[in-house]
PDB file of C-alpha atoms and ligand atoms in Angstrom:
ATOM      1  CA  UNK A 186      99.526 103.587  86.995  1.00 61.00           C
ATOM      2  CA  UNK A 187      96.985 103.463  89.825  1.00 70.00           C
ATOM      3  CA  UNK A 188      97.881 101.178  92.690  1.00 86.00           C
ATOM      4  CA  UNK A 189      96.018  97.902  92.751  1.00 98.00           C
ATOM      5  CA  UNK A 190      95.099  95.953  95.853  1.00 98.00           C
ATOM      6  CA  UNK A 191      94.275  92.289  96.282  1.00 98.00           C
ATOM      7  CA  UNK A 192      93.202  89.944  99.055  1.00 99.00           C
ATOM      8  CA  UNK A 193      95.082  86.785  99.991  1.00 99.00           C
ATOM      9  CA  UNK A 194      93.701  84.286 102.472  1.00 99.00           C
ATOM     10  CA  UNK A 195      96.068  81.651 103.767  1.00 98.00           C
ATOM     11  CA  UNK A 196      93.527  78.889 104.244  1.00 98.00           C
ATOM     12  CA  UNK A 197      93.221  76.629 107.323  1.00 98.00           C
ATOM     13  CA  UNK A 198      94.891  73.648 105.584  1.00 98.00           C
ATOM     14  CA  UNK A 199      98.054  75.709 105.128  1.00 98.00           C
ATOM     15  CA  UNK A 200      97.969  77.269 108.595  1.00 98.00           C
ATOM     16  CA  UNK A 201      97.478  73.791 110.125  1.00 98.00           C
ATOM     17  CA  UNK A 202     100.540  72.518 108.228  1.00 97.00           C
ATOM     18  CA  UNK A 203     102.645  75.504 109.270  1.00 98.00           C
ATOM     19  CA  UNK A 204     103.007  76.651 105.662  1.00 98.00           C
ATOM     20  CA  UNK A 205     102.213  80.327 106.209  1.00 98.00           C
ATOM     21  CA  UNK A 206     105.870  81.339 106.348  1.00 98.00           C
ATOM     22  CA  UNK A 207     106.632  79.578 103.069  1.00 98.00           C
ATOM     23  CA  UNK A 208     103.636  81.177 101.354  1.00 98.00           C
ATOM     24  CA  UNK A 209     104.541  84.661 102.594  1.00 98.00           C
ATOM     25  CA  UNK A 210     108.145  84.178 101.442  1.00 98.00           C
ATOM     26  CA  UNK A 211     106.970  83.106  97.971  1.00 98.00           C
ATOM     27  CA  UNK A 212     104.681  86.156  97.770  1.00 98.00           C
ATOM     28  CA  UNK A 213     107.461  88.440  99.033  1.00 97.00           C
ATOM     29  CA  UNK A 214     109.356  87.651  95.834  1.00 94.00           C
ATOM     30  CA  UNK A 215     106.621  89.411  93.818  1.00 98.00           C
ATOM     31  CA  UNK A 216     107.772  92.756  95.232  1.00 95.00           C
ATOM     32  CA  UNK A 217     104.321  93.878  96.287  1.00 98.00           C
ATOM     33  CA  UNK A 218     103.647  95.775  99.469  1.00 98.00           C
ATOM     34  CA  UNK A 219     101.893  94.040 102.358  1.00 98.00           C
ATOM     35  CA  UNK A 220      99.525  96.720 103.695  1.00 98.00           C
ATOM     36  CA  UNK A 221      97.328  94.741 106.114  1.00 98.00           C
ATOM     37  CA  UNK A 222      97.392  91.390 107.831  1.00 98.00           C
ATOM     38  CA  UNK A 223      95.351  89.631 110.500  1.00 98.00           C
ATOM     39  CA  UNK A 224      94.431  86.273 111.937  1.00 98.00           C
ATOM     40  CA  UNK A 225      90.728  85.499 111.532  1.00 98.00           C
ATOM     41  CA  UNK A 226      88.583  82.961 113.302  1.00 98.00           C
ATOM     42  CA  UNK A 227      86.206  82.527 110.356  1.00 98.00           C
ATOM     43  CA  UNK A 228      82.523  82.182 111.157  1.00 98.00           C
ATOM     44  CA  UNK A 229      80.091  80.421 108.805  1.00 98.00           C
ATOM     45  CA  UNK A 230      78.432  83.730 107.828  1.00 98.00           C
ATOM     46  CA  UNK A 231      81.719  85.280 106.686  1.00 98.00           C
ATOM     47  CA  UNK A 232      82.732  82.160 104.738  1.00 98.00           C
ATOM     48  CA  UNK A 233      79.320  82.055 103.030  1.00 98.00           C
ATOM     49  CA  UNK A 234      79.514  85.724 102.064  1.00 98.00           C
ATOM     50  CA  UNK A 235      83.037  85.315 100.742  1.00 98.00           C
ATOM     51  CA  UNK A 236      82.025  82.379  98.528  1.00 98.00           C
ATOM     52  CA  UNK A 237      78.484  83.646  97.775  1.00 98.00           C
ATOM     53  CA  UNK A 238      78.930  83.204  94.011  1.00 98.00           C
ATOM     54  CA  UNK A 239      79.566  79.464  94.499  1.00 98.00           C
ATOM     55  CA  UNK A 240      76.446  78.818  96.594  1.00 98.00           C
ATOM     56  CA  UNK A 241      74.912  76.521  93.946  1.00 98.00           C
ATOM     57  CA  UNK A 242      77.991  74.321  93.551  1.00 98.00           C
ATOM     58  CA  UNK A 243      77.807  70.756  94.877  1.00 97.00           C
ATOM     59  CA  UNK A 244      80.969  71.314  96.935  1.00 97.00           C
ATOM     60  CA  UNK A 245      79.725  74.512  98.605  1.00 98.00           C
ATOM     61  CA  UNK A 246      79.089  73.033 102.047  1.00 97.00           C
ATOM     62  CA  UNK A 247      82.515  71.426 102.151  1.00 97.00           C
ATOM     63  CA  UNK A 248      84.089  74.641 100.971  1.00 98.00           C
ATOM     64  CA  UNK A 249      82.519  76.494 103.893  1.00 98.00           C
ATOM     65  CA  UNK A 250      83.756  73.817 106.312  1.00 98.00           C
ATOM     66  CA  UNK A 251      87.218  74.255 104.808  1.00 98.00           C
ATOM     67  CA  UNK A 252      87.324  78.028 105.216  1.00 98.00           C
ATOM     68  CA  UNK A 253      85.905  77.953 108.744  1.00 98.00           C
ATOM     69  CA  UNK A 254      88.626  75.476 109.712  1.00 98.00           C
ATOM     70  CA  UNK A 255      86.178  72.663 110.510  1.00 98.00           C
ATOM     71  CA  UNK A 256      88.186  70.247 108.357  1.00 97.00           C
ATOM     72  CA  UNK A 257      91.509  71.300 109.910  1.00 97.00           C
ATOM     73  CA  UNK A 258      91.150  71.339 113.692  1.00 96.00           C
ATOM     74  CA  UNK A 259      89.329  74.694 113.829  1.00 96.00           C
ATOM     75  CA  UNK A 260      92.442  76.398 112.502  1.00 97.00           C
ATOM     76  CA  UNK A 261      92.302  80.122 111.661  1.00 98.00           C
ATOM     77  CA  UNK A 262      92.797  81.968 108.381  1.00 98.00           C
ATOM     78  CA  UNK A 263      95.486  84.594 107.799  1.00 98.00           C
ATOM     79  CA  UNK A 264      94.071  87.464 105.737  1.00 99.00           C
ATOM     80  CA  UNK A 265      96.548  89.725 103.931  1.00 98.00           C
ATOM     81  CA  UNK A 266      96.134  92.711 101.619  1.00 98.00           C
ATOM     82  CA  UNK A 267      98.863  93.303  99.052  1.00 98.00           C
ATOM     83  CA  UNK A 268      99.243  96.444  96.990  1.00 98.00           C
ATOM     84  CA  UNK A 269     101.219  97.174  93.853  1.00 98.00           C
ATOM     85  CA  UNK A 270     101.208  97.180  90.089  1.00 97.00           C
ATOM     86  CA  UNK A 271      99.247  94.227  88.665  1.00 97.00           C
ATOM     87  CA  UNK A 272      98.862  92.823  92.172  1.00 98.00           C
ATOM     88  CA  UNK A 273      95.783  90.733  91.272  1.00 98.00           C
ATOM     89  CA  UNK A 274      97.374  88.935  88.327  1.00 98.00           C
ATOM     90  CA  UNK A 275     100.760  88.556  89.948  1.00 98.00           C
ATOM     91  CA  UNK A 276      99.272  86.790  92.950  1.00 98.00           C
ATOM     92  CA  UNK A 277      96.852  84.655  90.904  1.00 98.00           C
ATOM     93  CA  UNK A 278      99.780  83.502  88.770  1.00 98.00           C
ATOM     94  CA  UNK A 279     101.894  82.718  91.818  1.00 98.00           C
ATOM     95  CA  UNK A 280      98.971  80.778  93.373  1.00 98.00           C
ATOM     96  CA  UNK A 281      98.460  78.488  90.373  1.00 98.00           C
ATOM     97  CA  UNK A 282      95.377  76.608  89.212  1.00 98.00           C
ATOM     98  CA  UNK A 283      92.464  75.866  91.538  1.00 98.00           C
ATOM     99  CA  UNK A 284      92.984  72.093  91.554  1.00 98.00           C
ATOM    100  CA  UNK A 285      96.318  71.567  93.309  1.00 98.00           C
ATOM    101  CA  UNK A 286      97.216  68.581  91.142  1.00 97.00           C
ATOM    102  CA  UNK A 287      96.637  70.597  87.967  1.00 98.00           C
ATOM    103  CA  UNK A 288      98.631  73.550  89.289  1.00 98.00           C
ATOM    104  CA  UNK A 289     102.146  74.052  87.990  1.00 98.00           C
ATOM    105  CA  UNK A 290     104.503  72.375  90.450  1.00 98.00           C
ATOM    106  CA  UNK A 291     106.408  75.624  90.952  1.00 98.00           C
ATOM    107  CA  UNK A 292     103.240  77.494  92.010  1.00 98.00           C
ATOM    108  CA  UNK A 293     102.100  77.817  95.622  1.00 98.00           C
ATOM    109  CA  UNK A 294      99.174  75.444  95.140  1.00 98.00           C
ATOM    110  CA  UNK A 295     101.312  73.038  93.100  1.00 98.00           C
ATOM    111  CA  UNK A 296     104.024  72.973  95.745  1.00 98.00           C
ATOM    112  CA  UNK A 297     101.994  72.834  98.930  1.00 98.00           C
ATOM    113  CA  UNK A 298      98.474  71.722  97.949  1.00 98.00           C
ATOM    114  CA  UNK A 299      96.751  68.361  97.712  1.00 98.00           C
ATOM    115  CA  UNK A 300      93.266  66.890  97.452  1.00 98.00           C
ATOM    116  CA  UNK A 301      92.223  65.094 100.620  1.00 97.00           C
ATOM    117  CA  UNK A 302      90.919  61.741  99.366  1.00 96.00           C
ATOM    118  CA  UNK A 303      88.693  61.284 102.434  1.00 95.00           C
ATOM    119  CA  UNK A 304      86.869  64.602 102.134  1.00 94.00           C
ATOM    120  CA  UNK A 305      87.575  65.574  98.476  1.00 94.00           C
ATOM    121  CA  UNK A 306      88.597  68.952  99.848  1.00 97.00           C
ATOM    122  CA  UNK A 307      90.889  70.931  97.554  1.00 98.00           C
ATOM    123  CA  UNK A 308      93.544  71.800 100.114  1.00 98.00           C
ATOM    124  CA  UNK A 309      94.787  74.523  97.837  1.00 98.00           C
ATOM    125  CA  UNK A 310      96.559  76.671 100.403  1.00 98.00           C
ATOM    126  CA  UNK A 311      95.442  80.163  99.458  1.00 98.00           C
ATOM    127  CA  UNK A 312      92.618  82.271  98.148  1.00 99.00           C
ATOM    128  CA  UNK A 313      93.571  85.108  95.805  1.00 99.00           C
ATOM    129  CA  UNK A 314      91.108  87.685  94.427  1.00 99.00           C
ATOM    130  CA  UNK A 315      90.398  87.172  90.731  1.00 98.00           C
ATOM    131  CA  UNK A 316      89.778  90.774  89.637  1.00 98.00           C
ATOM    132  CA  UNK A 317      90.339  94.318  90.829  1.00 98.00           C
ATOM    133  CA  UNK A 318      86.609  94.709  91.455  1.00 98.00           C
ATOM    134  CA  UNK A 319      86.290  91.515  93.498  1.00 98.00           C
ATOM    135  CA  UNK A 320      89.465  92.387  95.389  1.00 98.00           C
ATOM    136  CA  UNK A 321      87.921  95.658  96.597  1.00 98.00           C
ATOM    137  CA  UNK A 322      84.689  93.871  97.615  1.00 98.00           C
ATOM    138  CA  UNK A 323      86.612  91.154  99.447  1.00 98.00           C
ATOM    139  CA  UNK A 324      88.909  93.603 101.249  1.00 98.00           C
ATOM    140  CA  UNK A 325      85.809  95.424 102.542  1.00 98.00           C
ATOM    141  CA  UNK A 326      84.334  92.148 103.745  1.00 98.00           C
ATOM    142  CA  UNK A 327      87.466  90.889 105.538  1.00 98.00           C
ATOM    143  CA  UNK A 328      88.764  94.201 106.863  1.00 98.00           C
ATOM    144  CA  UNK A 329      85.525  95.757 108.091  1.00 87.00           C
ATOM    145  CA  UNK A 330      86.140  98.539 110.541  1.00 69.00           C
TER     146      UNK A 330
HETATM  147  P1  IDP B 597      89.916  79.894  92.842  1.00 90.93           P
HETATM  148  O1  IDP B 597      90.136  79.730  94.330  1.00 90.93           O
HETATM  149  O2  IDP B 597      91.083  79.359  92.049  1.00 90.93           O
HETATM  150  O3  IDP B 597      89.533  81.294  92.454  1.00 90.93           O
HETATM  151  P2  IDP B 597      87.112  79.142  92.481  1.00 90.93           P
HETATM  152  O4  IDP B 597      86.550  78.508  91.258  1.00 90.93           O
HETATM  153  O5  IDP B 597      86.787  80.578  92.761  1.00 90.93           O
HETATM  154  O6  IDP B 597      88.710  78.929  92.442  1.00 90.93           O
HETATM  155  O7  IDP B 597      86.670  78.247  93.703  1.00 90.93           O
HETATM  156  C1  IDP B 597      86.834  78.702  95.031  1.00 90.93           C
HETATM  157  C2  IDP B 597      87.331  77.564  95.886  1.00 90.93           C
HETATM  158  O8  IDP B 597      86.364  76.491  95.868  1.00 90.93           O
HETATM  159  C3  IDP B 597      88.620  76.905  95.412  1.00 90.93           C
HETATM  160  O9  IDP B 597      89.780  77.604  95.789  1.00 90.93           O
HETATM  161  C4  IDP B 597      88.526  75.553  96.075  1.00 90.93           C
HETATM  162  O10 IDP B 597      88.868  75.656  97.450  1.00 90.93           O
HETATM  163  C5  IDP B 597      87.040  75.251  95.974  1.00 90.93           C
HETATM  164  N1  IDP B 597      86.705  74.454  94.785  1.00 90.93           N
HETATM  165  C6  IDP B 597      86.593  74.882  93.501  1.00 90.93           C
HETATM  166  N2  IDP B 597      86.243  73.879  92.673  1.00 90.93           N
HETATM  167  C7  IDP B 597      86.118  72.779  93.455  1.00 90.93           C
HETATM  168  C8  IDP B 597      85.754  71.407  93.183  1.00 90.93           C
HETATM  169  O11 IDP B 597      85.497  70.998  92.047  1.00 90.93           O
HETATM  170  N3  IDP B 597      85.733  70.571  94.266  1.00 90.93           N
HETATM  171  C9  IDP B 597      86.021  70.970  95.525  1.00 90.93           C
HETATM  172  N4  IDP B 597      86.351  72.243  95.824  1.00 90.93           N
HETATM  173  C10 IDP B 597      86.400  73.139  94.806  1.00 90.93           C
HETATM  174 MG1   MG B 598      87.811  82.378  92.964  1.00 90.93          MG
END
């Protein structure tokens, strides 16, 4: 079977709470290979491109503020590429549902996420690509030469 790659972003809420180590340990258990990793100071343009498909959503502006770290003390994002069989599904399953309170409590979002009642921000810890095709697009965007 052809190797599959996927993009994980440890979002600013998780980096600000020092959760990156926990998240990486949880993902390590999936037995995928980490093939790239970097710390990114996310600019508005990159965040908007990443979430382009959600531009019409009422929460879009807040989502951009979340990813650029504006809601979490200008914290950075940790971008990681994992490779391995069924990498996309394995990581989506480990992440859990989008809304942290609906996510299984054993999932990454269920364990470490919350909704901030002041901002309504889904502090859902990580982004994980949702398909092989989107993973390739996102990896190109985040790991431009
Ligand atoms: P996903 O991250 O589980 O793939 P998407 O629907 O692709 O979920 O949404 C992207 C991100 O937008 C979510 O991870 C979350 O941060 C944010 N988001 C999605 N739905 C809502 C909402 O109803 N309110 C606030 N933020 C949302
Ligand atoms: Mg998504």
